[in-house]
Coordinates of N, CA and C in Angstrom, one line a residue:
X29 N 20.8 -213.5 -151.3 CA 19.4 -213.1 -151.4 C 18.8 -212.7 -150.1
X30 N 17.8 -211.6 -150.0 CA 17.7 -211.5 -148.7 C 16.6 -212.1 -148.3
X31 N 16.3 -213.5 -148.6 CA 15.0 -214.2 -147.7 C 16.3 -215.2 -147.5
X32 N 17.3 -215.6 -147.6 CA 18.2 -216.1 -146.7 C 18.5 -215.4 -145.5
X33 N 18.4 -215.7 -144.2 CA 18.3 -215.3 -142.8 C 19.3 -216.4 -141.9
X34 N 20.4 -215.4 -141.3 CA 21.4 -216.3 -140.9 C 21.3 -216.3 -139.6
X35 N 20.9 -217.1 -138.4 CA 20.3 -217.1 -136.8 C 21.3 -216.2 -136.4
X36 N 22.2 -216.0 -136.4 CA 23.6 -215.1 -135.7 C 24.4 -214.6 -136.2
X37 N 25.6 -213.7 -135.8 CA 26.5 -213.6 -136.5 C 27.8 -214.7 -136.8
X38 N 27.7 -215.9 -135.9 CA 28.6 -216.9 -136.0 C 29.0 -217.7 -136.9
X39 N 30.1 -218.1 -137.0 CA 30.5 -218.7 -138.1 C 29.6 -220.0 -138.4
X40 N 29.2 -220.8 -136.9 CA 28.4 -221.8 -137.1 C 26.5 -221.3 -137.3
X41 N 26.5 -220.3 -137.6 CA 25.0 -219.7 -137.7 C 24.3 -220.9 -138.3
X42 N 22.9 -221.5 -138.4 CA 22.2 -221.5 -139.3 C 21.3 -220.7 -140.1
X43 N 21.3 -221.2 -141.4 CA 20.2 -220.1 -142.8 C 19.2 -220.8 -142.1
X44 N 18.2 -219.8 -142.4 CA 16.8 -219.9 -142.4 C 16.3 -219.3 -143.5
X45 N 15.2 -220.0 -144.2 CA 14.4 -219.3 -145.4 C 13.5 -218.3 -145.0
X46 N 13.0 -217.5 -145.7 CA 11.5 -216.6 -145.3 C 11.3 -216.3 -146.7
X47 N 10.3 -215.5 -146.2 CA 9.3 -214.9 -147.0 C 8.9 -215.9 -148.1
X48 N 8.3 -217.0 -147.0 CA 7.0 -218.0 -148.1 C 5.5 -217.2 -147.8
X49 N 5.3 -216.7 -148.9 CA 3.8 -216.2 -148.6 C 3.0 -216.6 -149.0
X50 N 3.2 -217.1 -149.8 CA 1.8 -218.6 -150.8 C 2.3 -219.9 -150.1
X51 N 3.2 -219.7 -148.9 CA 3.2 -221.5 -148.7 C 1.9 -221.9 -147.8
X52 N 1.7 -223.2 -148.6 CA 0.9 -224.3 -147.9 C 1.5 -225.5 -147.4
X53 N 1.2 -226.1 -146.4 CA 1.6 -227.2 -146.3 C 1.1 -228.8 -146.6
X54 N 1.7 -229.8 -147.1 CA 1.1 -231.1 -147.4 C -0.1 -231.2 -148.1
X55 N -0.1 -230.1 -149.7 CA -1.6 -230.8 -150.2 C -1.4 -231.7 -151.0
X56 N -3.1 -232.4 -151.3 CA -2.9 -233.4 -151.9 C -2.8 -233.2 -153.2
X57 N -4.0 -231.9 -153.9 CA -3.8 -231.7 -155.4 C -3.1 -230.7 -155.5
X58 N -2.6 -230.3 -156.6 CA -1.7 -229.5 -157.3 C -2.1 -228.0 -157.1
X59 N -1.3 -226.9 -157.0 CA -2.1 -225.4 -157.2 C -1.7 -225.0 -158.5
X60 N -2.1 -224.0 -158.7 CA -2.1 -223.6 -160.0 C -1.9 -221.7 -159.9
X61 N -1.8 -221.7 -158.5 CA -1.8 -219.9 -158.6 C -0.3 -219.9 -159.2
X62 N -0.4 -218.6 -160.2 CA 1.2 -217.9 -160.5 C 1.8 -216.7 -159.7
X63 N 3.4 -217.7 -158.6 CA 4.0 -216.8 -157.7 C 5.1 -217.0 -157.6
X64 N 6.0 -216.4 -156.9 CA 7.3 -216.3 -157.0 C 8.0 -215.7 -157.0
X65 N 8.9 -215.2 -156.8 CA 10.3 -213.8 -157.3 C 10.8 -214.6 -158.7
X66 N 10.8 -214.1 -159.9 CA 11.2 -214.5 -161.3 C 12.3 -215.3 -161.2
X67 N 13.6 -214.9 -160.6 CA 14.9 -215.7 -161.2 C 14.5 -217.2 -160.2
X68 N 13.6 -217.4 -159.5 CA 13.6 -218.6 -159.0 C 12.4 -219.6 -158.9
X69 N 11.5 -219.0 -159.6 CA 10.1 -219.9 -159.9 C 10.5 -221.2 -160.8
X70 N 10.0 -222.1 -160.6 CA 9.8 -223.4 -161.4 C 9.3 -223.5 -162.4
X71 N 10.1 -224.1 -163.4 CA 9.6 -224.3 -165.0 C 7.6 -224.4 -165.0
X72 N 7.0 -225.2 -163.8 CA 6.0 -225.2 -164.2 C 5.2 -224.6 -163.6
X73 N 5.3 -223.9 -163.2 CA 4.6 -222.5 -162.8 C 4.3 -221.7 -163.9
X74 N 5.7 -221.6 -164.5 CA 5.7 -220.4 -165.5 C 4.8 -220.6 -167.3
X75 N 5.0 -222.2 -166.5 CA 4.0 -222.8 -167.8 C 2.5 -222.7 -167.7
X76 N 2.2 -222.3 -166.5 CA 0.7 -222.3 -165.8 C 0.1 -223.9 -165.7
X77 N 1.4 -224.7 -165.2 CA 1.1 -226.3 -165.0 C 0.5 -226.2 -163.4
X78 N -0.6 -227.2 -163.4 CA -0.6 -228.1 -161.3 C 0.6 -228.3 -161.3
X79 N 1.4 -227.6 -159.4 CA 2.4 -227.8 -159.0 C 2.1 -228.6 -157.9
X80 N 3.4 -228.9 -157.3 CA 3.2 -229.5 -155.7 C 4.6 -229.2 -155.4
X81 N 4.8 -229.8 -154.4 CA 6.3 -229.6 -153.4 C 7.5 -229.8 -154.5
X82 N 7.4 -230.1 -155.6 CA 8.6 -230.1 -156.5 C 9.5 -228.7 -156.7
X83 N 8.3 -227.5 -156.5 CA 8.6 -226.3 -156.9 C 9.8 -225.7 -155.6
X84 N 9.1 -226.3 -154.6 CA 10.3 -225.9 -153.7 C 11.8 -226.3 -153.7
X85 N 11.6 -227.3 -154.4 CA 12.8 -228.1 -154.6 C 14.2 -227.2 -155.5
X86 N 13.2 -227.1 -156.4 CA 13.3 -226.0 -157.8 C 14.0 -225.0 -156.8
X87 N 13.8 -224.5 -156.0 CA 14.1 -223.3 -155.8 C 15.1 -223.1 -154.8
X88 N 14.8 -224.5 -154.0 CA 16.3 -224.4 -153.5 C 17.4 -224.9 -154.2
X89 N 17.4 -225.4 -155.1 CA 18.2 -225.3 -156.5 C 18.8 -224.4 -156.5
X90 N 18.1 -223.2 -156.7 CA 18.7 -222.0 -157.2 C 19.3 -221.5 -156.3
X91 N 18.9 -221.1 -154.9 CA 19.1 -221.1 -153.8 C 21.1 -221.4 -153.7
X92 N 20.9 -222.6 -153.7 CA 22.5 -224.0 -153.6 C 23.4 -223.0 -154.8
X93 N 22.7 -222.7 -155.8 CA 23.4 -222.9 -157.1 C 24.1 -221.0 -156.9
X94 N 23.4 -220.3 -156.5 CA 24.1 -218.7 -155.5 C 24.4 -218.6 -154.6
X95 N 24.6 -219.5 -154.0 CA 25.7 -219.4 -152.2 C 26.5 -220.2 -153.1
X96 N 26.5 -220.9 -153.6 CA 28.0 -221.6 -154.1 C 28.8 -220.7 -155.6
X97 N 28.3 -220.3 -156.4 CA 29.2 -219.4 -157.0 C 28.4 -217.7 -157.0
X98 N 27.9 -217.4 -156.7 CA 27.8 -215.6 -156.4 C 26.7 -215.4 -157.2
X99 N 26.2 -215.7 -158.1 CA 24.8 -215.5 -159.0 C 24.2 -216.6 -159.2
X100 N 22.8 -216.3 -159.6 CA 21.8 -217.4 -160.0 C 21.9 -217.7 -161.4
X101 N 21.4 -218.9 -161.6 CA 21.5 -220.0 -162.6 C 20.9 -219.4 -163.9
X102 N 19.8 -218.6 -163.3 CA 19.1 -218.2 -164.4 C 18.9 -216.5 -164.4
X103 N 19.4 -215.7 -165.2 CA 19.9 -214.3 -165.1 C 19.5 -213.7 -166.6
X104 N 18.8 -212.8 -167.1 CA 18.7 -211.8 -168.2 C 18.0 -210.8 -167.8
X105 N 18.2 -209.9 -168.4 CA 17.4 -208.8 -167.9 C 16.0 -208.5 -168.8
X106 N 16.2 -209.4 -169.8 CA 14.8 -209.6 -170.1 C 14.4 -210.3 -169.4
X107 N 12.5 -209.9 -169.1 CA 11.8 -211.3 -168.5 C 11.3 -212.4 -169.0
X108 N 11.1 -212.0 -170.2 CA 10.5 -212.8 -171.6 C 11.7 -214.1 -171.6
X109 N 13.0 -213.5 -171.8 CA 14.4 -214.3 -171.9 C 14.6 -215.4 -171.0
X110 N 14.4 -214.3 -169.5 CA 14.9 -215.2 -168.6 C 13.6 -216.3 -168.2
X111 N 12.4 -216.5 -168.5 CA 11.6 -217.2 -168.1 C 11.4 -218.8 -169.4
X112 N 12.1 -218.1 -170.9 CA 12.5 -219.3 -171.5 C 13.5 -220.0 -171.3
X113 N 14.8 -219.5 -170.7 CA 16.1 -219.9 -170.1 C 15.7 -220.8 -168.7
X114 N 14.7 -220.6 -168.0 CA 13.8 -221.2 -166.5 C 13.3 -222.3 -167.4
X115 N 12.0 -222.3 -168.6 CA 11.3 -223.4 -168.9 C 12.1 -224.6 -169.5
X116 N 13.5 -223.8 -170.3 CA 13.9 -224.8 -170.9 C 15.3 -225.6 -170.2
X117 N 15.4 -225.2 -168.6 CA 15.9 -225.2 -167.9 C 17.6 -225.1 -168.8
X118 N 18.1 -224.1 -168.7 CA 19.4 -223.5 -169.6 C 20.2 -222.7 -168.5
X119 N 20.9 -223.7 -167.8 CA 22.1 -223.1 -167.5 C 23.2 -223.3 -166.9
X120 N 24.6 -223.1 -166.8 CA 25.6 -223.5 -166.8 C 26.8 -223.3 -165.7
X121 N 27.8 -224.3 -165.1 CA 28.3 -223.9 -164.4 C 29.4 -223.0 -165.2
X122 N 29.4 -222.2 -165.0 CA 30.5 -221.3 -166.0 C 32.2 -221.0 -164.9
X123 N 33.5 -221.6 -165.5 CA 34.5 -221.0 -165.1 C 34.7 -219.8 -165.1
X124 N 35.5 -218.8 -163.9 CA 35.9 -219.6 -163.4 C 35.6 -219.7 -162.5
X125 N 34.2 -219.3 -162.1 CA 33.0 -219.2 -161.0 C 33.0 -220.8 -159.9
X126 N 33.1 -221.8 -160.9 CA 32.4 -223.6 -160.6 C 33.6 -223.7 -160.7
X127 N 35.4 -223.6 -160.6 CA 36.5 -223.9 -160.7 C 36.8 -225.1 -159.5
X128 N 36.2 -224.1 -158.2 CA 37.0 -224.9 -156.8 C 36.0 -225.7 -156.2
X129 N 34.5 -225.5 -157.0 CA 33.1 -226.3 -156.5 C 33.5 -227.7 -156.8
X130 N 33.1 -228.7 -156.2 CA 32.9 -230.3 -156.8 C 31.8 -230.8 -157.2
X131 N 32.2 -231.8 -157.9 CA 32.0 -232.1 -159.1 C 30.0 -233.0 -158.0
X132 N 30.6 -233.5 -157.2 CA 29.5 -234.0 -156.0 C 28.0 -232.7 -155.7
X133 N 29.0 -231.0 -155.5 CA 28.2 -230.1 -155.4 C 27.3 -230.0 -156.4
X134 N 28.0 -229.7 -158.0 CA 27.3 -229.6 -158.7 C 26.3 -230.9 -159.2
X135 N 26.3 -231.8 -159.3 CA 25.4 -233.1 -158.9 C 24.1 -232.7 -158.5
X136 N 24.3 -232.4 -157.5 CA 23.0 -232.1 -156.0 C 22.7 -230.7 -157.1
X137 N 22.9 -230.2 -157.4 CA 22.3 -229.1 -157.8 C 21.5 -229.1 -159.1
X138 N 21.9 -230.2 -159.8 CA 21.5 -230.5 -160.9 C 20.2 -231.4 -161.5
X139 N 20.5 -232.5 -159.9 CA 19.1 -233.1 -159.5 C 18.1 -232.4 -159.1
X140 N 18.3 -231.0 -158.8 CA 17.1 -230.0 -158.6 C 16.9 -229.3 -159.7
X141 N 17.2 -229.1 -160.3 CA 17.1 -227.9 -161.3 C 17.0 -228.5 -162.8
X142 N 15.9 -230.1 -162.5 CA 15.6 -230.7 -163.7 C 13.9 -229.9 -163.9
X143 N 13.7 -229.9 -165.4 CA 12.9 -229.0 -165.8 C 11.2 -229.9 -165.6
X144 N 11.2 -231.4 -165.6 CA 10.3 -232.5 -165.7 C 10.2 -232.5 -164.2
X145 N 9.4 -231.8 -163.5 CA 9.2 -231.9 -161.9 C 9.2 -233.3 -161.8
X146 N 8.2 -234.6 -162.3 CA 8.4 -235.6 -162.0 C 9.8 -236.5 -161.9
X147 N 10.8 -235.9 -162.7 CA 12.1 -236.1 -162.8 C 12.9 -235.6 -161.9
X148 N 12.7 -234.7 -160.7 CA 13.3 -233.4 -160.0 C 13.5 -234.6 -159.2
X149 N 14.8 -234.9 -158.5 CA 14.7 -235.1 -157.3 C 13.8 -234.8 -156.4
X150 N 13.9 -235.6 -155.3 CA 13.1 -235.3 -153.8 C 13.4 -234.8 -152.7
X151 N 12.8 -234.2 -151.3 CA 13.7 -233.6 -150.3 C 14.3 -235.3 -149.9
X152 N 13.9 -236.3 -149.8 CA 14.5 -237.5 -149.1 C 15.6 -237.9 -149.9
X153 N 15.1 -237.6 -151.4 CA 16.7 -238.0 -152.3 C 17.4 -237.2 -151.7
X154 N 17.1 -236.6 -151.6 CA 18.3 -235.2 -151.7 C 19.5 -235.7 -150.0
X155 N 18.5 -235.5 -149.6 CA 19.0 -236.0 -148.2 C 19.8 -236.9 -148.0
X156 N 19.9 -238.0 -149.0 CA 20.8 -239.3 -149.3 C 21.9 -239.0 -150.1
X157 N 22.0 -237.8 -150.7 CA 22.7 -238.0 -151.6 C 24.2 -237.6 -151.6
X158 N 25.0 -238.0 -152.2 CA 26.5 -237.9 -151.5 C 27.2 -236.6 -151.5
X159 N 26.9 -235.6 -151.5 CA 27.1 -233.8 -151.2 C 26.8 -233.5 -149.3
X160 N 25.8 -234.3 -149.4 CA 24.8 -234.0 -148.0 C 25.7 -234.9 -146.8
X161 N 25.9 -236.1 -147.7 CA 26.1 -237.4 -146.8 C 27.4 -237.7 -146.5
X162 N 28.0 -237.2 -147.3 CA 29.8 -237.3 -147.3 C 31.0 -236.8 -146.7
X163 N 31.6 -237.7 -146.7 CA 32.7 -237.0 -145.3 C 33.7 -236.3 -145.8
X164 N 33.3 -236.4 -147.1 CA 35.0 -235.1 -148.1 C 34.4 -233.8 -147.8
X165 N 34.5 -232.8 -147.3 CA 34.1 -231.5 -147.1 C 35.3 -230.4 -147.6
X166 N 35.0 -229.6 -148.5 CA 36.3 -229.5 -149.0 C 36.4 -227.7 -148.0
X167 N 37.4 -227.9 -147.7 CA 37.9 -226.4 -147.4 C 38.6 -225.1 -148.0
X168 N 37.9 -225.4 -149.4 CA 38.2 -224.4 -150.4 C 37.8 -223.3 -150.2
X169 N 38.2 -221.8 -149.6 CA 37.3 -220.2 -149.7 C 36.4 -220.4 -150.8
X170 N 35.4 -220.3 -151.1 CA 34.4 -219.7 -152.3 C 34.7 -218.5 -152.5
X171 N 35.9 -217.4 -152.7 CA 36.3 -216.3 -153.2 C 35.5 -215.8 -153.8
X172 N 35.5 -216.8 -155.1 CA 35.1 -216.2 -156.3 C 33.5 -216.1 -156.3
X173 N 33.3 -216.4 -155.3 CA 31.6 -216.8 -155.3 C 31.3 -215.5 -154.2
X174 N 31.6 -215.4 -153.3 CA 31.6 -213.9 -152.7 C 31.5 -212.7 -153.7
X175 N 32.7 -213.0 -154.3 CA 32.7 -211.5 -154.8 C 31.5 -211.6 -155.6
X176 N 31.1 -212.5 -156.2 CA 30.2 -212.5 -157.2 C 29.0 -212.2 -156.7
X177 N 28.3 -212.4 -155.7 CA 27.6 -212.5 -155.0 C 27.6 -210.9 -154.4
X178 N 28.2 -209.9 -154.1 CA 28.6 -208.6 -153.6 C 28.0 -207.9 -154.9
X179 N 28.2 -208.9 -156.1 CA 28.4 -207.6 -157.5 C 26.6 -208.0 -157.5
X180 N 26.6 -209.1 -157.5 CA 25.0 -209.7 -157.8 C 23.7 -208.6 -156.7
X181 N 24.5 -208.6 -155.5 CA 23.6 -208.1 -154.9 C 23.8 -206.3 -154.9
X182 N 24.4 -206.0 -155.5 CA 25.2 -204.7 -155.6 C 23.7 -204.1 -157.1
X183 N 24.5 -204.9 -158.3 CA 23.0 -204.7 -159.3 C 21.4 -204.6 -158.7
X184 N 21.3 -206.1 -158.0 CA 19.9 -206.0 -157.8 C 19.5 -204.6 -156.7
X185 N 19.9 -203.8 -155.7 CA 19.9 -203.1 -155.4 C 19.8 -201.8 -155.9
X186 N 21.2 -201.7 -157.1 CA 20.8 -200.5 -158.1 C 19.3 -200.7 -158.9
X187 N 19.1 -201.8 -159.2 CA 17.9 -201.5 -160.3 C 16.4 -201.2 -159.2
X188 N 16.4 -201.9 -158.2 CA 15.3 -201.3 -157.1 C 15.9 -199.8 -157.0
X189 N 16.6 -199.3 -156.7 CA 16.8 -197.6 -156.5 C 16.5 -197.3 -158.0
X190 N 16.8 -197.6 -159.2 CA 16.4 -196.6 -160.3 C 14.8 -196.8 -160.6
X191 N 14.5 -198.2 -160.0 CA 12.2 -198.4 -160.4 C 11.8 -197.4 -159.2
X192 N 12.6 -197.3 -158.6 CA 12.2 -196.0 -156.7 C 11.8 -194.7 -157.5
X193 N 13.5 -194.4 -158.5 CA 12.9 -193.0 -159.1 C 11.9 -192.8 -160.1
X194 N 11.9 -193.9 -160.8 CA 11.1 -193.9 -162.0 C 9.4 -194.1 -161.7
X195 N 9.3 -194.5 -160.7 CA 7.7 -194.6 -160.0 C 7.6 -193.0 -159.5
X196 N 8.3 -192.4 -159.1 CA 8.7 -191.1 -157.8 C 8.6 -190.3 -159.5
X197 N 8.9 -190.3 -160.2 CA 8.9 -189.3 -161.2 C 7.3 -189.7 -162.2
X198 N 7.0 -191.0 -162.3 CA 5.4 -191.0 -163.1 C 4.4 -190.3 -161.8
X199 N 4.8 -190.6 -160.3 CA 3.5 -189.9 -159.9 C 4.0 -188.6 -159.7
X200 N 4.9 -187.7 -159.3 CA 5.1 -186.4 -159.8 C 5.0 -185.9 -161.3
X201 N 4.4 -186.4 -161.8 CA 4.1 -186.3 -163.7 C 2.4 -185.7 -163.6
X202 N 1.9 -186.8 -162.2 CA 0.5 -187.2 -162.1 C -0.2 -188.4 -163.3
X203 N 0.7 -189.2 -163.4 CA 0.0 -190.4 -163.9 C -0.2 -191.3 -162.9
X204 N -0.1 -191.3 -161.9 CA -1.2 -192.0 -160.7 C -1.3 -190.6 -159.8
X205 N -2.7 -191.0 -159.6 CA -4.1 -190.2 -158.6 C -3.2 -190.1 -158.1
X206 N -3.4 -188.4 -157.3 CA -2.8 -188.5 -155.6 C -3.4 -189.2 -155.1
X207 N -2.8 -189.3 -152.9 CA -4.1 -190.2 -152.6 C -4.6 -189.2 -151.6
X208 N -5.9 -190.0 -151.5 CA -6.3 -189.0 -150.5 C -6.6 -188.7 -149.4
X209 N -6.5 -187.0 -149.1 CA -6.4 -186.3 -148.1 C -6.3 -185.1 -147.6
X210 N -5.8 -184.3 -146.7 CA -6.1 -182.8 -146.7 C -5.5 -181.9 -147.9
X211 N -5.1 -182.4 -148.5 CA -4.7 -182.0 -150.1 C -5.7 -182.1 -151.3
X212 N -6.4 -182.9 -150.5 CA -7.4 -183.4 -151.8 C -8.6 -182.7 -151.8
X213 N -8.8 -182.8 -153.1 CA -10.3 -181.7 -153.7 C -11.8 -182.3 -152.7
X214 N -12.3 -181.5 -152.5 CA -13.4 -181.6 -151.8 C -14.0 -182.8 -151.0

């Protein structure tokens, strides 16, 4: 995804997140604005529930859940679809994508990607928990999670080029105003 940001080109790079534009830091009450990029908003957002820091959680969920097999958790190309698949939190490690993942990985991912934010794990659980904390690191290629991830970002690219023409062809139609300027009527 491209608000993943890798410091270098080195193998030992670290990710960095971006493009938080509604973040706040440490409130006490809940917000309630509706934001997001769709495949990765939190169940209660989409419900128009008070959120807090759970939602981020949520999202690095999904985050974990596409650097480790090549697409996100939650995928339709309806939005209607995909945002009942998000509330009723529905979705699956599918072979043979989750084949060479462990069983520890999928865990950690699972504690995030509970639909009952008060149920969601925490950044401090998380932190403890034996994915994070453990000395088994497996040295398996994620092959299959690459390619996947090439095809994933390959689509999401095409469908931004074909809303490019289809916006490029409604205002050459003239169903949006020109704007204006030395072209424009008086």
């Amino acid at each position: 995804p491209e608000n993943l940001l890798l410091t270098s080109k080195d193998d030992d790079a670290y990710i960095k997140i971006g493009d938080f534009g509604f973040a706040k830091q440490d409130l006490k009450a809940g917000l309630t604005t509706a934001c997001g990029t769709p495949g990765y908003v939190a169940p209660e957002i989409l419900k128009g529930e008070a959120y807090g820091k759970s939602v981020d959680i949520w999202s690095i969920g999904v985050i974990t859940f596409i650097l480790l097999c090549g697409y996100p958790p939650f995928h339709d190309e309806n939005q209607k679809r995909l945002f009942t698949a998000i509330k009723l939190g529905q979705y699956k490690f599918d072979a043979p994508y989750w084949d060479d993942v462990s069983a520890d990985a999928k865990d950690f991912i699972s504690k995030m990607l509970i639909v009952n934010p008060n149920d969601r794990h925490t950044a401090d659980q998380l932190l403890e928990h034996v994915w994070v904390t453990g000395d088994e690191v497996s040295t398996v290629p994620l092959t299959k999670a690459m390619e996947e991830l090439k095809k994933y970002n390959t689509r999401r690219k095409f469908k931004a080029a074909v809303r490019t023409v289809q916006v490029t062809a409604a205002l050459t139609r003239g169903l949006v105003p020109p704007p204006h300027g030395k072209d424009a009527p008086g």
